[in-house]
Coordinates of C-alpha atoms in Angstrom, one line a residue:
M1 CA 40.8 -65.0 143.5
T2 CA 38.8 -66.4 146.5
V3 CA 35.1 -67.0 145.8
M4 CA 32.8 -64.5 147.6
R5 CA 29.1 -63.7 147.6
L6 CA 29.3 -60.2 146.1
G7 CA 26.7 -57.6 146.3
I8 CA 26.3 -54.0 145.1
A9 CA 24.6 -50.8 146.4
L10 CA 21.5 -49.6 144.6
P11 CA 21.7 -46.1 143.0
Q12 CA 20.3 -44.2 146.0
Y13 CA 22.1 -40.9 146.6
G14 CA 24.1 -38.1 144.9
P15 CA 24.3 -38.1 141.1
L16 CA 23.3 -41.7 141.0
A17 CA 19.9 -41.0 142.8
S18 CA 17.9 -41.5 139.7
L19 CA 15.1 -43.2 141.5
D20 CA 13.3 -44.2 138.4
A21 CA 16.4 -46.1 137.3
V22 CA 16.5 -48.3 140.5
T23 CA 14.4 -51.1 139.0
G24 CA 16.5 -51.3 135.8
F25 CA 19.7 -51.3 137.9
A26 CA 18.4 -54.0 140.2
A27 CA 17.3 -56.3 137.4
A28 CA 20.6 -55.8 135.6
A29 CA 22.7 -56.5 138.7
E30 CA 20.9 -59.8 139.3
E31 CA 21.5 -60.7 135.7
L32 CA 25.2 -60.0 136.1
G33 CA 25.3 -62.5 139.0
Y34 CA 25.3 -60.2 142.0
A35 CA 24.2 -62.0 145.2
S36 CA 22.7 -59.0 147.0
L37 CA 21.5 -55.4 146.7
W38 CA 22.1 -52.8 149.4
V39 CA 20.9 -49.4 150.6
G40 CA 22.0 -47.0 153.3
D41 CA 20.1 -44.5 155.4
R42 CA 20.4 -40.7 155.7
V43 CA 17.5 -38.6 157.0
L44 CA 18.9 -35.1 156.3
A45 CA 22.0 -33.2 155.4
P46 CA 22.2 -30.2 157.9
V47 CA 23.6 -26.9 156.8
A48 CA 25.5 -26.6 160.1
P49 CA 25.8 -30.2 161.2
S50 CA 26.1 -31.2 164.8
D51 CA 28.7 -33.9 163.9
F52 CA 31.1 -34.7 161.1
Y53 CA 30.9 -37.8 159.0
P54 CA 33.9 -40.1 159.9
G55 CA 36.9 -38.4 158.4
G56 CA 35.0 -35.2 157.7
T57 CA 36.4 -31.7 158.1
P58 CA 34.8 -28.2 158.7
E59 CA 35.0 -27.6 154.9
R60 CA 33.5 -31.0 154.0
P61 CA 31.6 -32.3 157.1
Y62 CA 30.0 -35.1 155.1
P63 CA 30.0 -36.3 151.5
P64 CA 28.1 -33.7 149.4
E65 CA 26.3 -36.7 147.8
F66 CA 24.3 -37.0 151.0
V67 CA 22.2 -34.0 150.0
T68 CA 20.1 -36.1 147.7
F69 CA 19.1 -39.4 149.4
G70 CA 16.3 -41.8 148.5
D71 CA 14.3 -43.7 151.1
P72 CA 15.9 -47.0 151.7
L73 CA 12.9 -49.3 152.2
I74 CA 11.0 -47.8 149.3
L75 CA 14.0 -48.5 147.0
L76 CA 14.3 -52.1 148.3
T77 CA 10.6 -52.6 147.6
A78 CA 11.1 -51.4 144.1
A79 CA 14.1 -53.7 143.6
A80 CA 12.1 -56.6 145.1
S81 CA 9.4 -56.1 142.4
V82 CA 11.9 -56.8 139.5
T83 CA 14.2 -59.5 141.0
K84 CA 13.8 -63.1 142.1
K85 CA 16.9 -64.3 143.8
V86 CA 19.2 -61.5 145.1
R87 CA 19.2 -60.7 148.8
L88 CA 18.0 -57.2 149.8
G89 CA 19.8 -55.5 152.7
T90 CA 20.2 -52.3 154.6
S91 CA 23.7 -51.2 155.6
T92 CA 22.7 -49.7 157.8
L93 CA 19.3 -48.4 158.7
T94 CA 19.4 -45.9 161.6
G95 CA 16.7 -48.0 163.3
T96 CA 16.5 -45.9 166.5
V97 CA 15.0 -42.9 164.8
Y98 CA 12.0 -44.8 163.6
P99 CA 8.9 -45.7 165.7
A100 CA 9.7 -49.3 166.6
V101 CA 6.3 -50.8 165.8
V102 CA 6.0 -48.9 162.5
L103 CA 9.5 -50.1 161.5
A104 CA 8.5 -53.6 162.4
R105 CA 5.5 -53.5 160.2
M106 CA 7.5 -52.0 157.3
L107 CA 10.2 -54.6 157.5
T108 CA 7.8 -57.5 157.8
S109 CA 5.8 -56.2 154.8
L110 CA 9.1 -55.9 152.8
D111 CA 10.1 -59.5 153.7
Q112 CA 6.7 -60.7 152.5
V113 CA 6.9 -58.6 149.2
S114 CA 10.4 -59.9 148.5
G115 CA 9.5 -63.6 149.1
G116 CA 11.8 -63.8 152.2
R117 CA 14.9 -62.1 150.8
L118 CA 15.4 -59.3 153.4
D119 CA 18.5 -58.8 155.5
V120 CA 17.8 -56.2 158.2
G121 CA 21.0 -54.2 158.9
L122 CA 20.6 -51.8 161.8
G123 CA 22.8 -49.2 163.6
T124 CA 22.5 -46.0 165.6
G125 CA 24.0 -43.6 163.1
W126 CA 26.5 -40.8 163.8
L127 CA 24.5 -37.6 163.3
R128 CA 22.7 -36.0 166.3
D129 CA 20.8 -33.7 164.0
E130 CA 18.8 -36.7 162.7
Y131 CA 17.8 -37.5 166.3
T132 CA 16.7 -34.0 166.8
A133 CA 14.7 -33.8 163.6
T134 CA 12.9 -37.1 164.4
G135 CA 12.3 -36.3 168.1
T136 CA 14.6 -39.1 169.2
P137 CA 16.8 -38.9 172.4
W138 CA 20.5 -39.0 171.4
K139 CA 21.5 -40.1 174.9
G140 CA 21.2 -43.8 175.5
R141 CA 20.9 -44.7 171.8
G142 CA 22.7 -48.0 172.4
E143 CA 20.0 -49.0 174.9
Q144 CA 17.4 -47.9 172.4
L145 CA 18.8 -50.2 169.8
E146 CA 18.7 -53.1 172.3
E147 CA 15.0 -52.3 172.9
L148 CA 14.3 -52.0 169.2
L149 CA 15.7 -55.6 168.8
D150 CA 13.3 -56.7 171.5
V151 CA 10.3 -55.1 169.8
L152 CA 11.2 -56.6 166.4
R153 CA 11.5 -60.1 167.7
T154 CA 8.3 -59.7 169.7
F155 CA 6.5 -58.4 166.6
W156 CA 7.8 -61.2 164.5
T157 CA 7.2 -64.1 166.8
G158 CA 4.5 -63.1 169.4
D159 CA 0.7 -63.0 169.2
P160 CA -0.6 -61.0 170.7
V161 CA 2.3 -58.5 170.7
E162 CA 3.0 -56.5 173.8
H163 CA 6.0 -54.5 174.9
E164 CA 6.8 -52.3 177.9
G165 CA 10.2 -50.5 177.8
E166 CA 12.0 -47.3 178.5
R167 CA 11.5 -45.9 175.0
W168 CA 8.4 -47.6 173.6
R169 CA 5.2 -49.0 175.1
I170 CA 3.0 -51.2 172.9
P171 CA -0.3 -52.3 174.3
A172 CA -1.3 -55.9 173.7
A173 CA -2.3 -56.2 170.1
K174 CA -3.1 -59.0 167.6
V175 CA -0.6 -59.1 164.6
G176 CA -1.5 -61.4 161.8
L177 CA 1.4 -60.1 159.6
R178 CA 4.3 -62.5 159.7
P179 CA 7.7 -62.4 157.8
A180 CA 8.3 -64.8 155.0
Q181 CA 11.5 -66.0 156.7
S182 CA 11.2 -68.1 159.8
P183 CA 11.5 -67.2 162.6
H184 CA 12.3 -63.8 161.2
P185 CA 14.6 -62.0 158.7
P186 CA 18.3 -62.0 159.7
V187 CA 19.3 -59.0 161.8
L188 CA 22.8 -57.7 161.2
L189 CA 24.3 -54.9 163.2
G190 CA 26.9 -52.3 162.3
G191 CA 29.5 -50.6 164.5
R192 CA 33.1 -51.3 165.5
S193 CA 33.3 -50.1 169.1
A194 CA 33.7 -52.8 171.7
T195 CA 30.1 -52.3 172.9
A196 CA 28.7 -52.6 169.4
L197 CA 30.8 -55.7 168.6
E198 CA 29.7 -57.4 171.8
R199 CA 26.1 -56.6 171.0
V200 CA 26.6 -58.4 167.6
G201 CA 27.8 -61.5 169.4
R202 CA 25.1 -61.5 172.0
R203 CA 22.1 -60.6 169.9
A204 CA 22.5 -60.4 166.1
D205 CA 22.7 -62.8 163.2
G206 CA 25.8 -61.1 161.9
W207 CA 28.0 -58.0 161.6
L208 CA 28.1 -55.2 159.0
P209 CA 31.7 -53.8 159.0
A210 CA 32.1 -50.8 156.7
G211 CA 35.4 -49.6 155.4
V212 CA 37.4 -51.8 157.7
P213 CA 40.9 -52.8 156.3
A214 CA 41.5 -56.5 156.2
P215 CA 44.2 -56.5 158.9
Y216 CA 41.7 -55.2 161.5
L217 CA 38.8 -57.4 160.5
A218 CA 40.0 -60.5 162.3
K219 CA 40.8 -58.6 165.4
L220 CA 37.4 -56.9 165.6
W221 CA 35.7 -60.2 164.7
A222 CA 37.4 -61.9 167.7
T223 CA 35.4 -59.5 170.0
V224 CA 32.2 -60.7 168.3
T225 CA 33.0 -64.4 168.6
N226 CA 34.1 -64.1 172.2
A227 CA 30.8 -62.3 173.1
A228 CA 28.8 -65.0 171.2
E229 CA 30.6 -67.8 173.1
K230 CA 29.9 -66.1 176.5
A231 CA 26.2 -65.8 175.5
G232 CA 26.1 -69.5 174.7
R233 CA 25.7 -68.9 171.0
D234 CA 27.5 -70.5 168.0
P235 CA 30.0 -68.0 166.6
G236 CA 30.2 -70.1 163.4
A237 CA 26.6 -69.3 162.6
L238 CA 27.2 -65.5 162.5
R239 CA 27.6 -63.7 159.2
R240 CA 30.0 -60.9 158.1
V241 CA 29.0 -58.6 155.2
L242 CA 31.8 -56.1 154.4
R243 CA 30.9 -52.8 152.8
I244 CA 33.5 -51.3 150.6
N245 CA 33.2 -47.6 149.6
P246 CA 35.8 -47.0 146.9
K247 CA 37.1 -43.4 146.7
P248 CA 36.9 -41.4 143.4
G249 CA 39.5 -42.7 140.9
T250 CA 40.0 -46.1 142.6
D251 CA 40.9 -48.8 140.1
L252 CA 38.5 -51.8 140.3
K253 CA 41.5 -54.1 140.4
D254 CA 42.3 -52.5 143.7
V255 CA 38.7 -53.2 144.9
A256 CA 39.1 -56.8 143.9
A257 CA 42.3 -56.9 145.8
Q258 CA 40.5 -55.6 148.9
L259 CA 37.9 -58.3 148.5
E260 CA 40.6 -60.9 148.2
A261 CA 42.3 -59.7 151.3
A262 CA 39.0 -59.7 153.2
A263 CA 38.3 -63.2 152.0
E264 CA 41.6 -64.4 153.4
T265 CA 40.4 -63.3 156.9
G266 CA 37.3 -65.5 156.5
V267 CA 34.8 -62.9 155.1
T268 CA 32.5 -64.6 152.6
E269 CA 30.1 -61.8 151.9
A270 CA 30.7 -58.2 150.8
F271 CA 29.2 -55.5 148.7
V272 CA 30.6 -52.5 146.9
D273 CA 29.1 -49.0 146.8
P274 CA 29.8 -47.3 143.4
H275 CA 28.4 -43.9 144.4
Y276 CA 31.8 -42.2 144.6
L277 CA 33.2 -43.9 141.5
A278 CA 30.4 -43.5 139.0
R279 CA 29.3 -40.4 137.0
D280 CA 25.7 -41.7 136.6
V281 CA 23.6 -44.9 136.7
T282 CA 24.8 -46.0 133.3
H283 CA 28.4 -45.7 134.3
A284 CA 27.6 -47.5 137.6
L285 CA 26.3 -50.5 135.7
E286 CA 29.4 -50.5 133.5
L287 CA 31.6 -50.6 136.6
A288 CA 29.4 -53.3 138.1
A289 CA 29.9 -55.5 135.0
E290 CA 33.6 -54.9 135.1
L291 CA 33.9 -55.7 138.8
R292 CA 31.7 -58.8 138.4
G293 CA 34.3 -60.1 135.8
L294 CA 37.1 -59.6 138.4
V295 CA 35.4 -61.5 141.2
P296 CA 34.4 -65.2 140.7
N297 CA 30.8 -66.2 141.3
D298 CA 30.0 -68.0 144.5

């Protein structure tokens, strides 16, 4: 089995959303040797959704587990308070539905609280209803993500901070708050369209593929590396963190095989989301211990 930096998703949604159990789960996962803890983002679960989750149907437009969904940054803050070494990541935060300067402050504070362990994973999401509910324009969301990246880097490195864009205007302001990581937390981007992959290569510190079979990882990664080279950046410095969402009933040996196949394509970081496998948080920890035994420590 190829060595890989393996992470696991925190109990955040569905039957596992026992938010008072997050700290115990986080501490136990670190003790088991996991390298990272991850959360996702879901603002609401519409009764009559504007869009289906990838692979959804009229009868099941999105996983029913999404009805109960804890706030991602609050859960990472709780996890930070009881851990010392694990990385803490979002895969992915729908960054465009948040006020940019408010999100910048929250992320910077979390990086400070965690002692510089934050990985900022961003995307644009797939559900128009979340944009409607937050007063965010759906059209041009890719451009909004580009502008959000500008705001974050300005907030993290500028003083005073000032921004004038299509979506946000920030008057010149002094910002004493600085992230623990220098120059800022790593920014990883999701998506698999050509535009999203090129954006990773041009602007991000890495890519967050989700549910991508191993045979396609290398092909999609080539788009990222080509874009990085064109932008004068070093493709070898970019990270890949694969998210695996096992379906109910999946054998953990099959999950380990997926990780092995991904590692053979050059992926060195991944995390597993147990939300569709586990009955409750206790069961999720049992599965985490079993999986940790199948995948060698980095």
